[in-house]
Amino acid sequence: FGRMKPVIVVHGGAGRIFKEREEGSRAGVVRAALRGYGILKQGGSALDAVEEAVRSMEDDPHFNAGCGSVLNEKGEVEMDAIIMDGKNLDSGAVSAVKCIANPIKLARLVMEKTKHMLLTDHGAHLFAQAMGIPEIPGEKLITKRSQERWKKNLEPDSNPEEFQKDLGTVGAVAIDCEGNVACATSTGGLSNKLIGRVGDTACIGSGGYADNHSGATSTTGHGESIMKVVLARLILYHMEQGMSPEMAADTALDYMKTRVGGLGGVIVVNSSGEWAARFSTKQMSWATVKDDQLHYGIYAGEKNTKPVDEALTSESEGF
């Protein structure tokens, strides 16, 4: 036991993070990373750690997942999520789900309680009911900010593309002391998207992928572009060819940019516990804990470091 040093990496979405939301985004990813690491430190599984980290961000209105999700063209929240176990390549995902607080929990149940990998919309809703997941009113997930943005995007001269830059999908990857890796990703999707639009997040190999043989990755950014290049799997392919997590991430993001003009961000951990958080957008909030050191940032080249104990103290004092 304990032959592998546990590592967790989380992201709160790639894009443009508006000044007034920076602090909240930083605090949110740090909190998620510390929660996930707490599980790993006690010998918990990578799977539990990534689920907990993502759940923490779904509950945080700063991010476009769970509460705080963007609205579709009809003004409703429709969410996608995926989780994957690197041990046996099991995965569970949900798409276009409404009226539940934590899509990532439902994705985990799809993985563990069904023979399937992806449930959508009404079927996912029925499954959630069968599993006893409490239903919450849709408006409980809607923040004032999502509503304002949705209205703005409805104006005849608006350009929703402009607003898409602030995407905020959330994700986590981890390796536990047994050497198992896992990934989890969750999102509200694109603002003012067509009803029933599903992006990369719920798609295995695009929104995330985990394989003990190489590592785990979770992605964020322009979903349609990510799907075209199957970004998560592409990164692991590069690592299988011998690239470091950072090199693999940069190579894949660069390919997505040159080939299809798409921008995004990724977090990666490999099977020996090396990690990376890389992005081609202006910003991406991220945080990681390894060797009892917390690292986090938002801007390219930014890397703040503090000991976990210190971070936990300021965490309990509420940043």
Coordinates of C-alpha atoms in Angstrom, one line a residue:
F1 CA 0.0 0.0 0.0
G2 CA 1.2 3.5 -0.7
R3 CA 3.6 2.6 -3.4
M4 CA 2.3 5.4 -5.6
K5 CA 2.1 9.0 -4.5
P6 CA -1.4 10.2 -5.2
V7 CA -1.9 13.2 -7.5
I8 CA -5.1 15.1 -8.4
V9 CA -5.5 17.8 -11.0
V10 CA -8.6 19.8 -11.6
H11 CA -9.8 22.5 -14.1
G12 CA -12.7 24.9 -14.0
G13 CA -12.9 25.5 -17.7
A14 CA -10.8 27.1 -20.5
G15 CA -11.8 30.4 -22.1
R16 CA -11.9 34.0 -20.8
I17 CA -12.3 34.5 -17.1
F18 CA -13.7 37.9 -16.4
K19 CA -11.8 39.9 -13.8
E20 CA -14.6 40.0 -11.3
R21 CA -14.9 36.2 -11.4
E22 CA -11.2 35.4 -11.1
E23 CA -11.0 35.1 -7.3
G24 CA -14.1 32.8 -7.2
S25 CA -12.7 30.6 -10.0
R26 CA -9.3 30.3 -8.2
A27 CA -10.9 29.5 -4.9
G28 CA -13.3 27.0 -6.5
V29 CA -10.6 24.9 -8.2
V30 CA -8.4 25.0 -5.1
R31 CA -11.3 23.8 -3.0
A32 CA -12.1 21.0 -5.4
A33 CA -8.4 19.9 -5.6
L34 CA -8.1 19.8 -1.8
R35 CA -11.3 17.8 -1.4
G36 CA -10.2 15.3 -4.0
Y37 CA -6.7 15.0 -2.4
G38 CA -8.3 14.5 1.0
I39 CA -9.8 11.3 -0.3
L40 CA -6.6 10.1 -2.0
K41 CA -4.6 10.8 1.2
Q42 CA -6.8 8.5 3.2
G43 CA -6.1 5.7 0.6
G44 CA -9.3 6.4 -1.3
S45 CA -9.7 5.6 -5.0
A46 CA -9.0 7.9 -7.9
L47 CA -12.6 7.4 -9.0
D48 CA -14.0 8.7 -5.7
A49 CA -11.5 11.6 -5.7
V50 CA -12.4 12.9 -9.2
E51 CA -16.1 12.5 -8.6
E52 CA -15.9 14.5 -5.3
A53 CA -13.7 17.2 -7.0
V54 CA -16.2 17.6 -9.8
R55 CA -19.2 17.5 -7.5
S56 CA -17.6 20.4 -5.5
M57 CA -17.4 22.5 -8.7
E58 CA -20.9 21.5 -9.8
D59 CA -22.2 23.0 -6.6
D60 CA -20.2 26.2 -7.1
P61 CA -22.1 28.8 -9.2
H62 CA -18.8 30.2 -10.6
F63 CA -18.6 27.3 -13.0
N64 CA -20.6 26.2 -16.1
A65 CA -21.7 22.9 -14.6
G66 CA -24.5 21.9 -12.2
C67 CA -25.7 25.1 -10.5
G68 CA -24.5 28.0 -12.6
S69 CA -24.8 26.1 -15.9
V70 CA -25.5 28.2 -19.0
L71 CA -29.0 28.1 -20.6
N72 CA -30.0 26.6 -23.9
E73 CA -32.1 28.5 -26.5
K74 CA -35.3 27.9 -24.6
G75 CA -33.7 29.2 -21.3
E76 CA -33.3 25.8 -19.7
V77 CA -30.3 24.1 -18.2
E78 CA -29.3 20.8 -20.0
M79 CA -26.1 19.2 -18.6
D80 CA -23.6 16.6 -19.7
A81 CA -21.1 14.6 -17.6
I82 CA -18.7 11.6 -17.9
I83 CA -16.6 9.6 -15.5
M84 CA -14.1 6.9 -16.4
D85 CA -12.1 4.2 -14.6
G86 CA -8.6 3.6 -15.9
K87 CA -8.5 0.1 -14.4
N88 CA -10.9 -1.7 -16.7
L89 CA -11.9 1.2 -19.1
D90 CA -15.4 1.3 -17.6
S91 CA -17.2 4.6 -18.1
G92 CA -20.5 6.2 -17.4
A93 CA -22.0 9.3 -18.9
V94 CA -25.2 11.3 -19.1
S95 CA -26.3 13.9 -21.6
A96 CA -29.0 16.6 -21.8
V97 CA -30.1 16.0 -18.2
K98 CA -32.2 18.5 -16.3
C99 CA -33.3 19.1 -12.8
I100 CA -30.6 17.3 -10.9
A101 CA -27.8 19.0 -8.8
N102 CA -24.9 16.6 -9.7
P103 CA -24.8 15.0 -13.1
I104 CA -21.4 13.5 -12.2
K105 CA -23.1 11.3 -9.5
L106 CA -25.6 10.1 -12.1
A107 CA -22.8 9.3 -14.6
R108 CA -21.1 7.2 -11.9
L109 CA -24.3 5.3 -11.3
V110 CA -24.7 4.7 -15.0
M111 CA -21.2 3.2 -15.0
E112 CA -21.8 1.0 -11.9
K113 CA -25.5 0.1 -12.0
T114 CA -26.2 -0.5 -15.7
K115 CA -24.6 -2.4 -18.6
H116 CA -24.6 0.8 -20.6
M117 CA -22.2 3.8 -20.8
L118 CA -24.4 6.7 -21.8
L119 CA -27.9 7.6 -20.9
T120 CA -29.6 10.7 -22.3
D121 CA -32.4 13.1 -21.5
H122 CA -35.7 11.4 -20.6
G123 CA -34.1 8.0 -20.1
A124 CA -31.4 9.5 -17.8
H125 CA -34.2 11.2 -15.9
L126 CA -36.1 7.9 -15.4
F127 CA -32.8 6.2 -14.3
A128 CA -32.1 9.0 -11.8
Q129 CA -35.6 8.5 -10.3
A130 CA -35.1 4.7 -10.1
M131 CA -31.8 5.4 -8.3
G132 CA -33.5 7.7 -5.8
I133 CA -31.7 10.9 -6.9
P134 CA -33.7 13.9 -5.7
E135 CA -35.2 16.0 -8.4
I136 CA -34.8 19.7 -8.0
P137 CA -36.7 22.5 -9.8
G138 CA -34.8 23.6 -12.9
E139 CA -34.7 27.2 -11.8
K140 CA -32.7 26.2 -8.7
L141 CA -29.7 25.6 -11.1
I142 CA -30.2 29.0 -12.9
T143 CA -28.1 31.9 -11.7
K144 CA -28.8 35.6 -12.4
R145 CA -25.7 35.7 -14.5
S146 CA -26.7 32.8 -16.7
Q147 CA -30.1 34.4 -17.2
E148 CA -28.6 37.8 -18.1
R149 CA -26.3 36.2 -20.6
W150 CA -29.1 34.2 -22.2
K151 CA -31.1 37.3 -22.6
K152 CA -28.2 39.2 -24.1
N153 CA -27.6 36.4 -26.6
L154 CA -31.2 36.6 -27.7
E155 CA -30.8 40.2 -28.9
P156 CA -30.9 40.4 -32.7
D157 CA -27.4 41.9 -33.0
S158 CA -25.8 39.7 -30.4
N159 CA -23.0 37.4 -31.2
P160 CA -23.2 34.3 -28.9
E161 CA -19.8 33.3 -30.1
E162 CA -18.4 36.2 -28.2
F163 CA -19.9 34.8 -25.0
Q164 CA -18.7 31.3 -25.6
K165 CA -15.2 32.3 -24.7
D166 CA -16.1 32.0 -21.0
L167 CA -17.0 28.3 -21.1
G168 CA -16.2 26.9 -17.7
T169 CA -16.7 23.1 -18.1
V170 CA -15.2 21.4 -15.0
G171 CA -13.0 18.4 -14.8
A172 CA -10.6 16.3 -12.7
V173 CA -8.0 13.6 -13.2
A174 CA -6.2 11.6 -10.5
I175 CA -3.9 8.7 -9.7
D176 CA -4.3 6.9 -6.4
C177 CA -1.8 5.0 -4.2
E178 CA -2.7 1.8 -6.0
G179 CA -1.7 3.4 -9.3
N180 CA -5.2 3.5 -10.7
V181 CA -6.2 6.6 -12.7
A182 CA -9.6 8.1 -13.4
C183 CA -11.1 11.2 -15.0
A184 CA -14.4 13.1 -14.6
T185 CA -15.9 16.0 -16.6
S186 CA -19.1 17.9 -16.3
T187 CA -20.7 20.9 -18.1
G188 CA -23.7 23.0 -18.9
G189 CA -22.6 23.2 -22.5
L190 CA -22.8 26.2 -24.8
S191 CA -24.9 29.3 -24.0
N192 CA -28.1 29.5 -26.2
K193 CA -27.3 26.0 -27.7
L194 CA -30.0 24.2 -29.6
I195 CA -32.2 22.0 -27.4
G196 CA -30.7 18.5 -27.3
R197 CA -27.2 19.7 -28.3
V198 CA -24.6 17.4 -26.8
G199 CA -21.0 18.4 -26.9
D200 CA -17.7 16.7 -26.2
T201 CA -18.1 16.2 -22.4
A202 CA -20.4 13.2 -22.5
C203 CA -18.4 11.5 -25.3
I204 CA -15.7 9.0 -24.3
G205 CA -12.3 10.0 -25.7
S206 CA -13.4 13.6 -26.3
G207 CA -14.4 15.0 -22.9
G208 CA -12.2 12.6 -21.0
Y209 CA -10.4 9.3 -21.1
A210 CA -8.6 7.2 -18.5
D211 CA -6.4 4.1 -18.9
N212 CA -4.0 2.8 -16.3
H213 CA -1.5 1.9 -19.0
S214 CA -0.9 5.5 -20.0
G215 CA -2.9 8.0 -17.8
A216 CA -6.0 10.2 -17.6
T217 CA -7.1 13.4 -19.1
S218 CA -10.1 15.8 -18.9
T219 CA -10.8 18.5 -21.6
T220 CA -12.5 21.8 -21.8
G221 CA -13.1 24.3 -24.6
H222 CA -15.0 24.4 -27.9
G223 CA -16.9 21.0 -27.8
E224 CA -17.4 20.6 -31.5
S225 CA -13.7 21.1 -32.2
I226 CA -12.7 18.7 -29.3
M227 CA -15.0 16.0 -30.8
K228 CA -13.5 16.4 -34.3
V229 CA -10.0 15.5 -33.0
V230 CA -11.1 13.2 -30.2
L231 CA -8.9 15.3 -28.0
A232 CA -8.6 13.3 -24.7
R233 CA -7.7 10.1 -26.5
L234 CA -5.3 11.9 -28.8
I235 CA -3.3 13.2 -25.8
L236 CA -3.0 9.7 -24.3
Y237 CA -1.9 8.4 -27.8
H238 CA 0.9 10.9 -27.7
M239 CA 1.9 9.7 -24.2
E240 CA 1.9 6.1 -25.4
Q241 CA 4.4 7.3 -28.0
G242 CA 6.6 8.4 -25.2
M243 CA 5.7 12.1 -24.8
S244 CA 5.5 13.8 -21.4
P245 CA 2.1 15.0 -20.2
E246 CA 3.0 18.6 -21.0
M247 CA 4.3 17.8 -24.5
A248 CA 1.4 15.5 -25.3
A249 CA -1.1 18.2 -24.2
D250 CA 0.6 21.0 -26.2
T251 CA 0.9 18.8 -29.3
A252 CA -2.7 17.8 -29.3
L253 CA -4.0 21.3 -28.5
D254 CA -1.8 22.7 -31.3
Y255 CA -3.2 20.1 -33.7
M256 CA -6.8 21.1 -32.8
K257 CA -5.9 24.7 -33.4
T258 CA -4.2 24.3 -36.8
R259 CA -6.5 21.6 -38.1
V260 CA -10.0 22.8 -37.1
G261 CA -9.3 26.3 -35.5
G262 CA -10.5 25.1 -32.1
L263 CA -9.2 26.4 -28.7
G264 CA -9.4 24.6 -25.4
G265 CA -7.6 23.3 -22.4
V266 CA -6.7 20.0 -20.8
I267 CA -5.5 18.5 -17.6
V268 CA -3.4 15.3 -17.6
V269 CA -1.8 12.8 -15.2
N270 CA 0.3 9.9 -16.5
S271 CA 0.8 6.5 -15.0
S272 CA 3.9 7.5 -13.1
G273 CA 2.2 10.5 -11.5
E274 CA 3.5 13.3 -13.7
W275 CA 0.9 16.0 -14.4
A276 CA 0.1 18.9 -16.7
A277 CA -2.5 21.7 -17.1
R278 CA -2.2 23.3 -20.5
F279 CA -4.5 25.6 -22.6
S280 CA -4.6 27.4 -25.9
T281 CA -7.3 29.8 -24.7
K282 CA -6.6 33.1 -22.9
Q283 CA -7.1 31.4 -19.5
M284 CA -8.0 28.3 -17.7
S285 CA -8.5 27.9 -14.0
W286 CA -6.7 24.8 -12.7
A287 CA -5.2 23.4 -9.5
T288 CA -3.3 20.3 -8.5
V289 CA -2.0 18.7 -5.4
K290 CA 1.1 16.4 -5.3
D291 CA 3.6 15.7 -2.5
D292 CA 1.4 17.7 -0.2
Q293 CA 2.0 20.8 -2.3
L294 CA -0.8 22.7 -3.9
H295 CA -0.2 24.5 -7.2
Y296 CA -2.8 26.6 -9.0
G297 CA -3.3 29.3 -11.7
I298 CA -5.4 30.9 -14.3
Y299 CA -3.1 32.7 -16.7
A300 CA -0.5 31.2 -19.0
G301 CA 2.7 30.8 -17.1
E302 CA 1.1 31.5 -13.7
K303 CA 1.8 28.9 -11.0
N304 CA 1.2 29.6 -7.4
T305 CA 2.4 27.1 -4.8
K306 CA 1.6 26.6 -1.2
P307 CA 1.8 23.7 1.3
V308 CA -1.5 21.8 1.6
D309 CA -1.7 22.3 5.4
E310 CA -1.6 26.1 4.9
A311 CA -4.2 25.9 2.1
L312 CA -6.5 23.8 4.2
T313 CA -6.3 26.4 7.0
S314 CA -7.1 29.3 4.8
E315 CA -9.8 27.1 3.2
S316 CA -11.6 26.6 6.5
E317 CA -11.3 30.3 7.2
G318 CA -13.0 30.9 3.8
F319 CA -10.3 32.3 1.6

